Coordinates of C-alpha atoms in Angstrom, one line a residue:
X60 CA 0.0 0.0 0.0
X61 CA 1.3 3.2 -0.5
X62 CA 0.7 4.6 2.9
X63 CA 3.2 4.6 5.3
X64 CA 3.9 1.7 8.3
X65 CA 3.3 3.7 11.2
X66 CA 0.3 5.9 9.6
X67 CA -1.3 2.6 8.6
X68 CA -1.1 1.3 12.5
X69 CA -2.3 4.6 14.0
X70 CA -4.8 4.6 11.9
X71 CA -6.4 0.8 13.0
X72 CA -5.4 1.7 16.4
X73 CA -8.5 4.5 16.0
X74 CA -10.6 1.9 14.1
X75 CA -9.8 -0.2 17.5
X76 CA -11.0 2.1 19.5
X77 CA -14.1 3.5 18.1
X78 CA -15.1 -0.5 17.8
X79 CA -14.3 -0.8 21.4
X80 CA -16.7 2.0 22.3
X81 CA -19.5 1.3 19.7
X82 CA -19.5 -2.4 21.7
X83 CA -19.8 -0.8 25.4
X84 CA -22.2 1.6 24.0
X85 CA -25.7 1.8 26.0
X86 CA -28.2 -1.5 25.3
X87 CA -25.6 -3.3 22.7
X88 CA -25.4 -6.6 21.8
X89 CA -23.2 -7.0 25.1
X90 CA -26.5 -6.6 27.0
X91 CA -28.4 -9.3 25.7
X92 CA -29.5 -11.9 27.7
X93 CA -32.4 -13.3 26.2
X94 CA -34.5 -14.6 23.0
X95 CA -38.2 -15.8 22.9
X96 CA -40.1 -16.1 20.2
X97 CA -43.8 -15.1 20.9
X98 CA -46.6 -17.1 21.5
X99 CA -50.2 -16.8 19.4
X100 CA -52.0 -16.7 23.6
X101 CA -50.7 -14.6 25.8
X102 CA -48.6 -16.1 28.1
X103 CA -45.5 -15.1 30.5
X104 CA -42.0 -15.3 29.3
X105 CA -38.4 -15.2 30.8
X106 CA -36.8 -12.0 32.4
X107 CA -39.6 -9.6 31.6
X108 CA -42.9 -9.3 33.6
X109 CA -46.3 -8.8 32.0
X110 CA -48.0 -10.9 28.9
X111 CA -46.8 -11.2 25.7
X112 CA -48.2 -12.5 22.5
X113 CA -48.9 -12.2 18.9
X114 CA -51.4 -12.8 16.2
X115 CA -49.1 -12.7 13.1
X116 CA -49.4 -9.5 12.1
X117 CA -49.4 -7.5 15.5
X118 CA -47.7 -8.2 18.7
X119 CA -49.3 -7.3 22.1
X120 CA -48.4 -6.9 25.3
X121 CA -50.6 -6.4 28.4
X122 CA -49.7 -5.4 31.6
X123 CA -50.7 -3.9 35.0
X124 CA -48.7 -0.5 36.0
X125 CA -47.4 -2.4 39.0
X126 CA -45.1 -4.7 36.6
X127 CA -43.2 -1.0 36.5
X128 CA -43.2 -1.4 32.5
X129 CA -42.8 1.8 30.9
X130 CA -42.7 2.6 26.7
X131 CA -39.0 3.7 25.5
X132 CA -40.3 6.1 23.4
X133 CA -42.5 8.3 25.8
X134 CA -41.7 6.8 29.4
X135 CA -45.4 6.5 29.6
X136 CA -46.5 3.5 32.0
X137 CA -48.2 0.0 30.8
X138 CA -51.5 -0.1 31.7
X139 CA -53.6 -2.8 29.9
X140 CA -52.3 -3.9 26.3
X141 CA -50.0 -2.0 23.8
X142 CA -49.0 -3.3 20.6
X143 CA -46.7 -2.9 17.7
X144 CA -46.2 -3.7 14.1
X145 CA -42.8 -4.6 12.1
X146 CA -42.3 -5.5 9.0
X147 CA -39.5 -8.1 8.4
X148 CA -36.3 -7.6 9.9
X149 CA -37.0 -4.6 11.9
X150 CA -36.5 -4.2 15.6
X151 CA -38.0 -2.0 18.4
X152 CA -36.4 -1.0 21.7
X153 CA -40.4 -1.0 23.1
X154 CA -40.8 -1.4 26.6
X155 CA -38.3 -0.8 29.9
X156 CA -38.1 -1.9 33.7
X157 CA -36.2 -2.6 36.5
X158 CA -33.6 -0.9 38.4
X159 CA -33.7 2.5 40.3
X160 CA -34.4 4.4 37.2
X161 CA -36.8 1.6 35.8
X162 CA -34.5 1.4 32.8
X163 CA -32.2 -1.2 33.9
X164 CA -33.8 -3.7 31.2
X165 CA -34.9 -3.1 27.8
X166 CA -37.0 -5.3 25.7
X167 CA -36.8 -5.3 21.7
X168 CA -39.2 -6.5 19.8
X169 CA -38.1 -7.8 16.6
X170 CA -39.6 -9.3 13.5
X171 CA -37.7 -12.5 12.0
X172 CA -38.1 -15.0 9.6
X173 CA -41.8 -13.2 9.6
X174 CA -42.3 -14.3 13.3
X175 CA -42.0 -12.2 16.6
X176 CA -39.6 -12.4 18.9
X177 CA -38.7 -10.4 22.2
X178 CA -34.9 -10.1 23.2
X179 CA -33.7 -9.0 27.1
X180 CA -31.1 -6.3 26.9
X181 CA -30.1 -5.8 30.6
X182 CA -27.3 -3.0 31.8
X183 CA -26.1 -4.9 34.1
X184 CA -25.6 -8.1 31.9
X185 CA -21.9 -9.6 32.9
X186 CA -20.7 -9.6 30.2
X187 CA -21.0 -5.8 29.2
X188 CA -20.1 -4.8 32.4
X189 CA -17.1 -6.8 32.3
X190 CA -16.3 -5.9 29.0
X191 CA -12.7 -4.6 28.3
X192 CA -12.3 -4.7 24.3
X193 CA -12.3 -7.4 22.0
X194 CA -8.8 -9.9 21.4
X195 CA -7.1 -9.8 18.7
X196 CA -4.2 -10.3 16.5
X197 CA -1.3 -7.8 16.3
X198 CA -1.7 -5.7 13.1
X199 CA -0.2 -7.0 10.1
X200 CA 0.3 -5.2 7.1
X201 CA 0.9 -8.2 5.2
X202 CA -2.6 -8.6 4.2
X203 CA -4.0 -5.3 4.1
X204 CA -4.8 -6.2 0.1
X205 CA -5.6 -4.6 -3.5
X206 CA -8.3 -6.8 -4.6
X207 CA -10.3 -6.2 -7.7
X208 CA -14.4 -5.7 -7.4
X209 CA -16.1 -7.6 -10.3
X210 CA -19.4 -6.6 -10.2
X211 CA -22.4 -8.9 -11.2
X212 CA -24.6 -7.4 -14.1
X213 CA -27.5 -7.2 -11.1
X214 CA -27.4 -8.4 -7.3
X215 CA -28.1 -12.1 -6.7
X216 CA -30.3 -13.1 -3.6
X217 CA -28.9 -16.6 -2.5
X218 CA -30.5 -18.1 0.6
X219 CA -27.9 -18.8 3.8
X220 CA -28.5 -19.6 7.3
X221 CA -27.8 -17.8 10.3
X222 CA -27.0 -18.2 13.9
X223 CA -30.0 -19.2 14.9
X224 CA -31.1 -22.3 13.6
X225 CA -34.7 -21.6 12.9
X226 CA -34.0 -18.1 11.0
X227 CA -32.8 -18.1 7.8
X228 CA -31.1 -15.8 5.7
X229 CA -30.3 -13.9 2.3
X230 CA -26.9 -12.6 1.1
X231 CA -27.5 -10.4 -1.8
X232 CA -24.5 -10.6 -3.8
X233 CA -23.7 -7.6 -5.9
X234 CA -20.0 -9.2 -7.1
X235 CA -16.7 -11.0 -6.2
X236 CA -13.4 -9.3 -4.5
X237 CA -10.5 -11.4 -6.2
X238 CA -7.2 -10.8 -4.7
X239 CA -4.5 -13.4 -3.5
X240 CA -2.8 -13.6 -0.2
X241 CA 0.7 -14.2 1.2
X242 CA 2.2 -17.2 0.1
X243 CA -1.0 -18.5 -2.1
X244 CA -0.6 -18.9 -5.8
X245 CA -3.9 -19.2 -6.7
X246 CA -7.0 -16.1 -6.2
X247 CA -9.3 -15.9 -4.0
X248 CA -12.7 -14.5 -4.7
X249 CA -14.6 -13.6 -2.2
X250 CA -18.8 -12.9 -2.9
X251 CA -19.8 -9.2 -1.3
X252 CA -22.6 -7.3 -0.4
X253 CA -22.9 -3.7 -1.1
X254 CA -23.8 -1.3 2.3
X255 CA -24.0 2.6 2.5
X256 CA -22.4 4.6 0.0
X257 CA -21.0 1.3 -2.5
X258 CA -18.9 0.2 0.3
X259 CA -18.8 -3.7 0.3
X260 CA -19.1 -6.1 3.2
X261 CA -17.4 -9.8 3.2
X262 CA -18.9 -12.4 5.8
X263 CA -16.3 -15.5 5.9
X264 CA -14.6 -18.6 7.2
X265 CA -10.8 -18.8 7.4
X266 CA -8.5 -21.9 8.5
X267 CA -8.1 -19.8 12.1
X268 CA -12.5 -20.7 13.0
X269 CA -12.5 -22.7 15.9
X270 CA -9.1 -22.4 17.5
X271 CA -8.3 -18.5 17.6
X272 CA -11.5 -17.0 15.9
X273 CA -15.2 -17.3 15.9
X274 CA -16.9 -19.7 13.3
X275 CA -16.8 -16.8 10.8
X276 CA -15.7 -13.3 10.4
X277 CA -16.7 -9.9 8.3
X278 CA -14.9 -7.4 6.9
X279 CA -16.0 -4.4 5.3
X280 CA -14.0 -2.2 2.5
X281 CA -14.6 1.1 0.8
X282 CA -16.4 1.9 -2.0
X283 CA -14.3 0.7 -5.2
X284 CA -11.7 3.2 -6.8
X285 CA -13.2 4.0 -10.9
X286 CA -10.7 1.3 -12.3
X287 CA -12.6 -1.5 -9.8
X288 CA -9.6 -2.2 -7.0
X289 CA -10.4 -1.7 -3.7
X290 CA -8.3 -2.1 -0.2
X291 CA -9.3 -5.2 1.7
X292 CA -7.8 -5.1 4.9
X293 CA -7.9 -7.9 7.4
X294 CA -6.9 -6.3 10.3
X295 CA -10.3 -5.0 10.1
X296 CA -11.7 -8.1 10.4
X297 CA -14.5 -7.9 13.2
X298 CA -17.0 -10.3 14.8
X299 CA -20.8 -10.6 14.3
X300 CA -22.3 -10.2 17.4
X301 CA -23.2 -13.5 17.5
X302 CA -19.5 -14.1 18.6
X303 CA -20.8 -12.1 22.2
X304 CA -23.7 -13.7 22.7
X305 CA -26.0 -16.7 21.4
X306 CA -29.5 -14.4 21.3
X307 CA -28.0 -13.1 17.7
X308 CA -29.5 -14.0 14.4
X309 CA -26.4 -12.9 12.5
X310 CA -25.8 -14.1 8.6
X311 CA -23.7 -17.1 8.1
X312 CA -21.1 -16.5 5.1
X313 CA -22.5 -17.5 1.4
X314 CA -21.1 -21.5 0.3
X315 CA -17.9 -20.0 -1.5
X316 CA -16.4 -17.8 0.5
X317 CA -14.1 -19.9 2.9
X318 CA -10.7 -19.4 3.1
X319 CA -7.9 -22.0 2.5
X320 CA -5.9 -19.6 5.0
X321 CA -5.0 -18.5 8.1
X322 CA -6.7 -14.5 8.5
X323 CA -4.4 -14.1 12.1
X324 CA -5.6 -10.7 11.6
X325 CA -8.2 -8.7 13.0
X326 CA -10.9 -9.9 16.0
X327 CA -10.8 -12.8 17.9
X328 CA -13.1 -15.5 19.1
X329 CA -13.9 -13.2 23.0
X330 CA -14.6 -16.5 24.2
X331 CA -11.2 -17.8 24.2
X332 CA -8.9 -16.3 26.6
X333 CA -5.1 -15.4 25.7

């Protein structure tokens, strides 16, 4: 690359940091501590008080205003039934309770797989408030890469899984990053999606899944330079948050794009300990 050593490492240092603080950040995926999927009779579930349920299209929740639920939105108090309408794949921080504030717990509805589903996002979850920053590799500048974006004449929606078993998924592919790594004769290609402003997101396996890193990976790149290269840096390589926590319904990488390679760059599995 043509930018120097020591601007390249201050400049993931930052990336660190800022990925670091979006984790800790207020109600992350580091506070989850549940996932229920929603009942078509109202009926208790686990770590939130009141009645929850759902008739396909709406969900419903009834409550008395001694349960001490309260709507995110307005901080107005349950009293009798509420409900709420997604459309697939959408989420709502809805209702709060618990602590001295009454905002120690927030529930988020969410629509998946064209089902309800309530998740538990508690503040005082152990493993946010024991969270120091994610492992990972030391920076290598080895494979920060010049790969070439071939883009498909339109996107194609192929059908993956996810974390959770009964949700599934669709990567829409919008082209292939080809590149080679250190020590491999042959290319890679690697199937992306395209995210906000052309940039490109890779979800994949690599030979480290398992031993030093979760069972896949994602990197994201900028949006390709006119002639079609594009930087594809490794060190960048982050977790879904699936990694954190097993209430996540994070895509699984597409059948191609697995790595005969060791990535030892970027996030590790925050399971494993040093």
């Amino acid at each position: 690359m043509n930018i120097a050593p020591d601007a390249q490492l201050e400049r993931w240092n930052r990336f660190r940091a800022n990925r670091n603080k979006a984790l800790a950040g207020e109600y992350g995926w580091l506070t989850l501590t549940s996932f229920q999927w929603l009942e078509s009779r109202p009926a208790a579930v686990d770590l939130a008080p009141g009645l929850w349920s759902t008739d396909g299209t709406t969900a419903f929740l009834t409550a008395a205003a001694a349960d001490g639920l309260t709507l995110v939105e307005t901080g107005e108090a349950v009293d009798g039934t509420v409900s709420a309408v997604l459309a697939d794949e959408e989420s709502l921080m809805w209702v709060q309770y618990g602590g001295d504030d009454g905002k120690q717990v927030v529930v988020e509805l969410a629509m998946r797989a064209d089902k309800y589903a309530i998740r538990t996002r508690d503040s005082r979850s152990p493993v946010f408030t024991e969270f120091n920053g994610v492992p990972t590799f030391g920076y290598r500048p080895d494979l920060v890469i010049e790969a070439e974006f071939r883009p498909y004449p339109e996107p194609v929606d192929v059908p993956i899984s996810t974390a959770n078993p009964l949700v599934d998924g669709v990567h829409r592919t919008v082209g292939e990053l080809v590149f080679r790594l250190p020590g491999k004769e042959h290319e890679f290609h690697l199937h992306a999606e395209e995210e906000k402003l052309g940039a490109l997101t890779v979800t994949f396996h690599d030979e480290t899944n398992g031993d030093s890193t979760d069972d896949w990976r994602k990197v994201s790149t900028p949006k390709p330079r006119p002639d079609g290269t594009v930087v594809l840096d490794f060190n960048r390589a982050i977790n879904y948050p699936s990694a954190f926590t097993p209430y996540g319904t994070c895509p699984m990488p597409v059948k191609n794009n697995s790595l005969d390679y060791r990535i030892e760059a970027g996030e590790k599995d925050p399971m494993i300990a040093d």
